[in-house]
Short mmCIF file of C-alpha atoms in Angstrom, two decimals:
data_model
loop_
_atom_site.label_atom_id
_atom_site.label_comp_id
_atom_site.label_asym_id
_atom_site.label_seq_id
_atom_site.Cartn_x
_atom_site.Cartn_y
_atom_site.Cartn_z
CA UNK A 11 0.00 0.00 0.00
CA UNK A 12 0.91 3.34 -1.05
CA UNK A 13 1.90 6.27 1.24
CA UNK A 14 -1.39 8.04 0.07
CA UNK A 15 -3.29 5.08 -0.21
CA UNK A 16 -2.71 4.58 3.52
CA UNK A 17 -3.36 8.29 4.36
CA UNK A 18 -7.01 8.42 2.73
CA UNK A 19 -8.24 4.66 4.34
CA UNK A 20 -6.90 6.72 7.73
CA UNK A 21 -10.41 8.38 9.45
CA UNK A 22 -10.39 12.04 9.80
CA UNK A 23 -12.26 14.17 12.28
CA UNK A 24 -12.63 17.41 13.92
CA UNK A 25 -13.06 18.60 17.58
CA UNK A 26 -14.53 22.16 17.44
CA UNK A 27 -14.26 23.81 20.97
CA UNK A 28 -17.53 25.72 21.18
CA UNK A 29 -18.59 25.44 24.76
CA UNK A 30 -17.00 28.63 26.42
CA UNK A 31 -18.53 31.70 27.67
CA UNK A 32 -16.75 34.85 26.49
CA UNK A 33 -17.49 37.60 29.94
CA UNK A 34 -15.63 40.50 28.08
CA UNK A 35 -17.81 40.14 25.18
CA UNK A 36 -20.97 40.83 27.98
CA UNK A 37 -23.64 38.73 25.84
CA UNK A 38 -25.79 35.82 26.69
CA UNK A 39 -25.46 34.41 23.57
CA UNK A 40 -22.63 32.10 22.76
CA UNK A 41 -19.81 33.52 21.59
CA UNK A 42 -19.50 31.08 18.81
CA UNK A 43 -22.32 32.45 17.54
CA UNK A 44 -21.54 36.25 17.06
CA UNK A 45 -21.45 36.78 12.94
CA UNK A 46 -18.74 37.70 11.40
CA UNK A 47 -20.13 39.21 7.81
CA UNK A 48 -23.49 37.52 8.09
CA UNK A 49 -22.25 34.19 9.51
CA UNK A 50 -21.51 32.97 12.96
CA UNK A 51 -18.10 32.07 13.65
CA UNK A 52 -19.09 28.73 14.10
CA UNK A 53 -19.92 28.35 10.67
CA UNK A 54 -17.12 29.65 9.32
CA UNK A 55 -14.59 27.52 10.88
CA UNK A 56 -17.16 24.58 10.13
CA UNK A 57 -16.76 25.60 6.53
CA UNK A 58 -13.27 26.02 6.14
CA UNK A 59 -12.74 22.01 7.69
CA UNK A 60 -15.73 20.47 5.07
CA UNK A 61 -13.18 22.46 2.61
CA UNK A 62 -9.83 20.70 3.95
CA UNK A 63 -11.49 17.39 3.31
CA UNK A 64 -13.07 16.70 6.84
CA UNK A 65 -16.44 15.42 7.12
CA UNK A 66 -16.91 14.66 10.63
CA UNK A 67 -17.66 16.81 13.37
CA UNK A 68 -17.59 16.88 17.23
CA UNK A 69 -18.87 20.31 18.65
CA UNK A 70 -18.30 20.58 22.43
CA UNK A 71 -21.10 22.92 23.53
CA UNK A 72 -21.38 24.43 26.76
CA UNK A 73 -22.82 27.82 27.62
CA UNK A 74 -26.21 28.53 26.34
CA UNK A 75 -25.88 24.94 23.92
CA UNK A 76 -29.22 24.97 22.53
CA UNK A 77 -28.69 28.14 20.78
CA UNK A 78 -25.77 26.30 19.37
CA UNK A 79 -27.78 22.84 18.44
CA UNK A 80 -30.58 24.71 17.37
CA UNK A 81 -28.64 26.58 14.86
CA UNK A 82 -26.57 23.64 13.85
CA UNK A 83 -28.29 20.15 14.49
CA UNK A 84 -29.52 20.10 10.58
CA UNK A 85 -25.63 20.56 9.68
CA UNK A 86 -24.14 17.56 8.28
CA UNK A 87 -21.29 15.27 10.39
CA UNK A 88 -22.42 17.00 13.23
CA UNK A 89 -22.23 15.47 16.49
CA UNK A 90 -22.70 17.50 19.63
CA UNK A 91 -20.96 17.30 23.04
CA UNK A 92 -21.45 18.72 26.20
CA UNK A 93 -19.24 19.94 28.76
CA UNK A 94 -21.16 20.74 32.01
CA UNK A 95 -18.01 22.52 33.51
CA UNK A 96 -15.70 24.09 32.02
CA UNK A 97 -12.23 22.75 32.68
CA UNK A 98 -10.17 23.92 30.06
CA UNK A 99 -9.37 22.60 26.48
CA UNK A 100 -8.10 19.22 27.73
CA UNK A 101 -11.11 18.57 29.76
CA UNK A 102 -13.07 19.43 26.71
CA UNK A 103 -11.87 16.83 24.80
CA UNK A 104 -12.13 14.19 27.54
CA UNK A 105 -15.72 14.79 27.14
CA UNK A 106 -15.81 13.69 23.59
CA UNK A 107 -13.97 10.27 24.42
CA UNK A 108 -17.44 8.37 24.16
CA UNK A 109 -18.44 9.73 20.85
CA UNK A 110 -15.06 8.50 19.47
CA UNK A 111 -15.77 5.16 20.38
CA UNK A 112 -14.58 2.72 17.16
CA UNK A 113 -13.08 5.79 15.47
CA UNK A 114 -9.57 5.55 14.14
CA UNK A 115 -7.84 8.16 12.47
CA UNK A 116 -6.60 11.55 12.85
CA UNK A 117 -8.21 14.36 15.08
CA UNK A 118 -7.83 17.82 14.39
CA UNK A 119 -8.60 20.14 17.19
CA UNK A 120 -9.72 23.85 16.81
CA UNK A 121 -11.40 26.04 18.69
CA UNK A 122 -15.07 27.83 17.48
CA UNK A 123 -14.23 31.37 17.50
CA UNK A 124 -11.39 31.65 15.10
CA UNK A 125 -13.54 32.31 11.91
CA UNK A 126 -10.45 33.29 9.75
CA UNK A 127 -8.98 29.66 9.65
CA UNK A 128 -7.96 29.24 6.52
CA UNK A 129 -9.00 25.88 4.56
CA UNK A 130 -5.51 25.28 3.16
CA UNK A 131 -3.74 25.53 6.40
CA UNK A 132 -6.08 22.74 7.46
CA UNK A 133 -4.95 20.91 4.47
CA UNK A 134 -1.12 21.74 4.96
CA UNK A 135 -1.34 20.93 8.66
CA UNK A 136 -3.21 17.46 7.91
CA UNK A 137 -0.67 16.60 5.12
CA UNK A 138 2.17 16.93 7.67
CA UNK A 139 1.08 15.39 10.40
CA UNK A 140 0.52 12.55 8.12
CA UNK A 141 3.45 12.44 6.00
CA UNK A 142 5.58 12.57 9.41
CA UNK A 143 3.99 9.86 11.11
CA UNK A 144 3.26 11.71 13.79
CA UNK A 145 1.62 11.41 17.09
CA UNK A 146 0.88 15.31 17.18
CA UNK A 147 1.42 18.34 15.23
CA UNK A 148 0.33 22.02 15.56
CA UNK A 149 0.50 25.25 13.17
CA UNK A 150 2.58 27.91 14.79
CA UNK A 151 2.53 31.71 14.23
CA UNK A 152 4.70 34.96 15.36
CA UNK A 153 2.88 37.99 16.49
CA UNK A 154 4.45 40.98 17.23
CA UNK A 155 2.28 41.79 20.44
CA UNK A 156 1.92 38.03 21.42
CA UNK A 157 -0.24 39.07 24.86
CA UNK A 158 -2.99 36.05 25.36
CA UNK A 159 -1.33 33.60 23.65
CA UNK A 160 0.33 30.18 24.76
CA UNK A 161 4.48 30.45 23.87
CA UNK A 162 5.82 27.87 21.89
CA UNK A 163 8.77 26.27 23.45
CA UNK A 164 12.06 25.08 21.77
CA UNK A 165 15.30 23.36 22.11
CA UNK A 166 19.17 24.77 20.75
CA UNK A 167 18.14 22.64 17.59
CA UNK A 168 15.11 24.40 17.03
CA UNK A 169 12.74 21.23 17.51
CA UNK A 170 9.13 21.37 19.33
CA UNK A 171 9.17 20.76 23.28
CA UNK A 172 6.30 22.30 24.34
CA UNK A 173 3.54 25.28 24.88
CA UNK A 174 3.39 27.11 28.05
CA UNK A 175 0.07 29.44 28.52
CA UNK A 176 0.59 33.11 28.86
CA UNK A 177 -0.67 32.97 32.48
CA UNK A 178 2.11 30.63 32.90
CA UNK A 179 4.82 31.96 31.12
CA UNK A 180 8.01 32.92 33.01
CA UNK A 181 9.57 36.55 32.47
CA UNK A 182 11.55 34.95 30.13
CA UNK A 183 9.16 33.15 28.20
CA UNK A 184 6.66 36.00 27.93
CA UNK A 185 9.36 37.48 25.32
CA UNK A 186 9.04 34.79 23.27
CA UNK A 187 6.82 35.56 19.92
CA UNK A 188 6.13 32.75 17.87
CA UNK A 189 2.56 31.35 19.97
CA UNK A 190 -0.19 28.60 19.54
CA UNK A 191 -2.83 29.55 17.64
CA UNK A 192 -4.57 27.14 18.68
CA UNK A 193 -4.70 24.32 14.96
CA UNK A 194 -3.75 20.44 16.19
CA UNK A 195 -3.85 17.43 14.33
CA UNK A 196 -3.57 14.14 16.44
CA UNK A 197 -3.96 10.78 16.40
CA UNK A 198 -6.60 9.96 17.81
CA UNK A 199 -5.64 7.09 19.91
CA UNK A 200 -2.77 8.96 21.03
CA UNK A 201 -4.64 11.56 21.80
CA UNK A 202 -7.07 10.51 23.93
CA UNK A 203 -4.22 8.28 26.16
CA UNK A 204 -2.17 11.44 26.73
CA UNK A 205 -5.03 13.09 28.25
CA UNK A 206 -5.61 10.48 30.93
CA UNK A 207 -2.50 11.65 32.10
CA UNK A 208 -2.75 15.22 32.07
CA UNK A 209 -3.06 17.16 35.71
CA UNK A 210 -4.13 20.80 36.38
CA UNK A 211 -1.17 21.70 37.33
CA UNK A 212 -1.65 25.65 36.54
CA UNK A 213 -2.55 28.79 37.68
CA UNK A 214 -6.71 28.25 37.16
CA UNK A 215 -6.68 24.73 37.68
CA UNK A 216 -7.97 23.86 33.88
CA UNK A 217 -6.86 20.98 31.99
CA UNK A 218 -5.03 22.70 29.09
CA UNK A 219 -4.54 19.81 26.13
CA UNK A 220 -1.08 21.60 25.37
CA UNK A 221 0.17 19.40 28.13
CA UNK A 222 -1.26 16.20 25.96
CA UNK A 223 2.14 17.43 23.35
CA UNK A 224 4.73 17.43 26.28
CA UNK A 225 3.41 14.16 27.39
CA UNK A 226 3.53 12.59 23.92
CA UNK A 227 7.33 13.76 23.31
CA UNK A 228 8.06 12.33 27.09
CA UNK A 229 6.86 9.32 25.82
CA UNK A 230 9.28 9.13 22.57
CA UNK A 231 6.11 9.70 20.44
CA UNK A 232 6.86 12.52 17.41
CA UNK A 233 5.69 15.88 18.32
CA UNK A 234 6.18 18.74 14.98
CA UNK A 235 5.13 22.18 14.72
CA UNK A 236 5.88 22.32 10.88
CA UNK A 237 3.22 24.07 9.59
CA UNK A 238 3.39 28.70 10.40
CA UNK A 239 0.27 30.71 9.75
CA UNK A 240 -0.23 34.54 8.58
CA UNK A 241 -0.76 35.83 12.11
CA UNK A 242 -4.41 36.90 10.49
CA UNK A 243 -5.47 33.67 10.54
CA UNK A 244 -4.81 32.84 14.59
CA UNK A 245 -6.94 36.16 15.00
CA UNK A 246 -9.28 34.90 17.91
CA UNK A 247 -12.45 37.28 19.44
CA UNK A 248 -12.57 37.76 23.26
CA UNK A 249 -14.20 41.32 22.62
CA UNK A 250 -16.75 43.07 20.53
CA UNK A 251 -13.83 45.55 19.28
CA UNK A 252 -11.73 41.99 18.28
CA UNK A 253 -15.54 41.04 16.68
CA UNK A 254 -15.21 43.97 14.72
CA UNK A 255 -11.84 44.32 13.96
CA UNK A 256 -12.30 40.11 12.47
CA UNK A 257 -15.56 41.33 10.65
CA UNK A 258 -13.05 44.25 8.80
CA UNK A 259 -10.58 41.71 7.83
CA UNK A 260 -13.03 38.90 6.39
CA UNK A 261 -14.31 42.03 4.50
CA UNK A 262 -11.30 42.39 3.05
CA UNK A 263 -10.91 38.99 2.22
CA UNK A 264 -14.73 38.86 0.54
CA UNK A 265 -14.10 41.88 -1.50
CA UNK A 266 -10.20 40.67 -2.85
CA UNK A 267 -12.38 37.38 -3.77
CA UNK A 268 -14.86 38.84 -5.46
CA UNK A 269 -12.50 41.15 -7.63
CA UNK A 270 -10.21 38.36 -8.49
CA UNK A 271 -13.57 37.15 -9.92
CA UNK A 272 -14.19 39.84 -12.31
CA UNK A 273 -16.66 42.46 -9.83
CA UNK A 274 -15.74 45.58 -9.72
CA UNK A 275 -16.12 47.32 -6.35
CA UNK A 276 -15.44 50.88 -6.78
CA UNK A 277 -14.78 51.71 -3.68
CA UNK A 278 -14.11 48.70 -0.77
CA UNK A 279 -14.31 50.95 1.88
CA UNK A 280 -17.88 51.93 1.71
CA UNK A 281 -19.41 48.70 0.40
CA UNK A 282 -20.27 45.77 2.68
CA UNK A 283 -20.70 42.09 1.26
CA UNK A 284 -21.43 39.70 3.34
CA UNK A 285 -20.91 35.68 2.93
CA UNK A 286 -22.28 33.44 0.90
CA UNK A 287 -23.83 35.97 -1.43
CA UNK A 288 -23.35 35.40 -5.13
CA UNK A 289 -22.33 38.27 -7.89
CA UNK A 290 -21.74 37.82 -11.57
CA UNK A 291 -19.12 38.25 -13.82
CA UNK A 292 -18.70 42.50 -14.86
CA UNK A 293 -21.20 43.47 -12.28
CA UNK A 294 -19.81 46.71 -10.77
CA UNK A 295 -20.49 47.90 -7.19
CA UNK A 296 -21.07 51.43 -6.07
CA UNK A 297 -20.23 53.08 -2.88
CA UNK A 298 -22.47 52.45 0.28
CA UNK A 299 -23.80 49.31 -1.00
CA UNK A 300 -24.73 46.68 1.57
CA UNK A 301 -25.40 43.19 -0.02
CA UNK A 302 -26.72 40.75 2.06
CA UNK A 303 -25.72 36.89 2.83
CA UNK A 304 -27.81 34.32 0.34
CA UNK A 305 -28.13 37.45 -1.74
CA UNK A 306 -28.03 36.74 -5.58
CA UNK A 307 -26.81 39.18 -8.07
CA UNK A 308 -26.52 38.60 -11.71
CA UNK A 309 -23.43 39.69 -14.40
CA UNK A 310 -22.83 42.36 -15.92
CA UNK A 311 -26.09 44.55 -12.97
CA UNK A 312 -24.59 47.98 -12.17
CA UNK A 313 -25.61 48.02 -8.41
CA UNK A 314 -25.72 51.30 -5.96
CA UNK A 315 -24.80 53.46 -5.01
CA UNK A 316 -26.51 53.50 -1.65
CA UNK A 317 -28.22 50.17 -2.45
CA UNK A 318 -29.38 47.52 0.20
CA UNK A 319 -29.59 44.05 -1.39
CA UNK A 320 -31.62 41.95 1.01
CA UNK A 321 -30.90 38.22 1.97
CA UNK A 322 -33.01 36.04 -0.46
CA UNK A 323 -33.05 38.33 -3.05
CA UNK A 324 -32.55 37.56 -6.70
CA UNK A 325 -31.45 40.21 -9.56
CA UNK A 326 -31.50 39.65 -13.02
CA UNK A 327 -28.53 39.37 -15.28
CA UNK A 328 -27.90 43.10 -16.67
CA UNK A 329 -29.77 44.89 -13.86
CA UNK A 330 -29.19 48.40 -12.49
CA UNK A 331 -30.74 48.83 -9.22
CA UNK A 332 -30.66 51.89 -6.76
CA UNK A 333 -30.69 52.40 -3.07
CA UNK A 334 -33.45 50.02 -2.23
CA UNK A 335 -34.06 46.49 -3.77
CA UNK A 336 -36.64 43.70 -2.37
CA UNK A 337 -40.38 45.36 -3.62
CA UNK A 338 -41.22 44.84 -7.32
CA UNK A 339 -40.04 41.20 -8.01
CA UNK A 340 -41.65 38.14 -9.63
CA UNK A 341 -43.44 36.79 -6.55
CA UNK A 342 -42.84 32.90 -8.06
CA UNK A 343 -39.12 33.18 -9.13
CA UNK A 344 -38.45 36.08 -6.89
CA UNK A 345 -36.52 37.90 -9.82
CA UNK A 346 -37.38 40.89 -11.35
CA UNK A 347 -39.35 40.66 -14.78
CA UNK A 348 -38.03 41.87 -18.04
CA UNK A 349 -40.19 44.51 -18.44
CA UNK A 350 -38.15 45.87 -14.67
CA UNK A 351 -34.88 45.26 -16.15
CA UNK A 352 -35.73 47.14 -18.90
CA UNK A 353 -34.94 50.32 -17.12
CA UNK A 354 -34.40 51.91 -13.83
CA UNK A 355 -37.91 51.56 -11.82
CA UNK A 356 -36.96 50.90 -8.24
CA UNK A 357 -38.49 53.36 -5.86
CA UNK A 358 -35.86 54.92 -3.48
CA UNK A 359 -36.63 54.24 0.01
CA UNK A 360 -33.69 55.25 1.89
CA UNK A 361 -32.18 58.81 1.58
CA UNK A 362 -28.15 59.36 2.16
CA UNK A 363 -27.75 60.68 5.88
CA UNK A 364 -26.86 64.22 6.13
CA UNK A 365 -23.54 64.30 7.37
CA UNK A 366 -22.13 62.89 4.37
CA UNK A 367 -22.07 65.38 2.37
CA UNK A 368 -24.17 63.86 -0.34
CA UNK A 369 -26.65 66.65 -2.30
#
């Protein structure tokens, strides 16, 4: 059997750690499910796995779960997990040992609320970990301002030895820069032996599964951190200004996406698209345009400016629209007739606000 043969008959799985409550965010919703441009982070990361080739899902859910399952128990590969207390990332994962039960393969371990995790570094990362035969292996990143984050931990030959948390971290340590974002792969069985053996031996007495790498390498099992991420990607949220700073930089990534595609946006800054929204081929977008998620826009419509494109909403091929679209469509195909398209007939609704400077 082949190398690669042997890699795709291997199972492949995710652990998304979803159950935590996020106090400087003040909200009693999850935090998991905040959007970021009309999607909750949740779905996001959920999306980016399905696109690295995993199929099968274990959300631990905690704080205020059934907004969670409710949201999410349709979604394909999903399995949900509880964790009544929680006890850290290691003690989240103990919880899922049950629904493992017959699985064998390799885990990869993320937590919910990093919505820019990109769907190649999932790739990379699984590719590694596979091609090194290893027990472990984790994405790394440097940050300039590495506050937060857990320090990764090297020897004089520059090889893996562990992850100490920030609240942890010696004087000396705290000066280190590259960090953990937070992106695992394990094998499974591995996995789930180390952390018998992990203690809460920290300062909050949580069961971090950092210690589940340490334990492996003590155990002459292969440990790599091979795989470094733009330090966008390890962008977590513990705070509505992180929430919006993450919401400006998936903008940015929307918009690039869409231009690479052939849209013009004439001017990114003033023009919000969220997700999942589709936009043909020459279609140009004015300022202060706001298109929605599920929003469908043909090619070559000339949209804004100061137009509001509504989730749902369907627009022609060759369509010019103004500041207010969602009254005057086809109530069967929910697209606007010919006779519509023909010429400029939507009824402005919303007026520019007066301290722009618009007539």
């Amino acid at each position: 059997m082949t190398q690669t043969q042997s890699e795709s008959s291997r199972g492949l799985a995710a652990v998304l750690l979803a159950a935590g409550k996020s106090t400087r965010m003040k909200t009693d919703l999850p935090k998991v499910m905040h959007e970021v441009c009309g999607k909750p982070m949740l779905g996001h990361v959920l999306d980016a796995c399905r696109a690295a080739g995993i199929e099968k899902f274990f959300v631990v859910v905690g704080f205020a779960k059934d907004a969670i399952i409710q949201a999410y128990d349709q979604e394909p590969g999903v399995t949900f997990v509880e964790q009544t207390e929680q006890k850290g990332t290691g003690h989240a994962v103990m919880m899922c040992r049950d629904a493992f039960a017959g699985f064998s393969g390799d885990c990869v371990v993320i937590a919910a609320d990093m919505p820019l995790v990109n769907a190649e570094t999932l790739k990379n990362l699984i590719t590694a970990h596979r091609t090194a035969t290893a027990s472990a292996s984790l994405a790394t990143t440097v940050l300039d301002d590495p506050t937060g984050y857990g320090r990764i931990i090297r020897d004089g030959k520059g090889e893996f030895t562990g992850i100490v948390e920030h609240r942890d971290c010696s004087q000396a340590q705290l000066k280190i820069t590259e960090v953990n974002p937070s992106y695992y792969c394990f094998d499974a069985e591995a996995l789930f032996a180390s952390l018998d053996k992990i203690t809460p031996n920290n300062a909050k007495g949580e069961y971090y599964i950092t210690d589940t790498l340490s334990i492996l390498r003590g155990e002459g099992k292969r440990v790599v951190a091979p795989v470094k991420l733009p330090a966008e990607d390890a962008t977590g949220i513990n705070s509505r200004a992180e929430l919006a700073m993450v919401n400006g930089l998936m903008q940015r990534r929307i918009q690039f996406e869409w231009m690479e595609g052939g849209v013009t946006i004439v001017d990114p800054g003033n023009t919000w698209i969220e997700c999942d929204a589709e936009i043909g081929r020459d279609t140009v977008i004015r300022p202060f345009t706001f298109i929605e998620r599920g929003a469908s826009i043909g090619a070559g419509c000339l949209v804004g400016p100061f137009s509001h494109v509504a989730a749902g909403t369907a627009v022609a091929d060759g369509t010019t629209i103004g500041p207010a679209i969602g009254g005057g469509f086809d109530a069967v195909a929910n697209r606007m007739t010919s006779q519509q398209t023909s010429k400029r007939t939507v009824q402005v609704v919303r007026r520019p606000p007066a301290q722009s400077g618009c007539p």
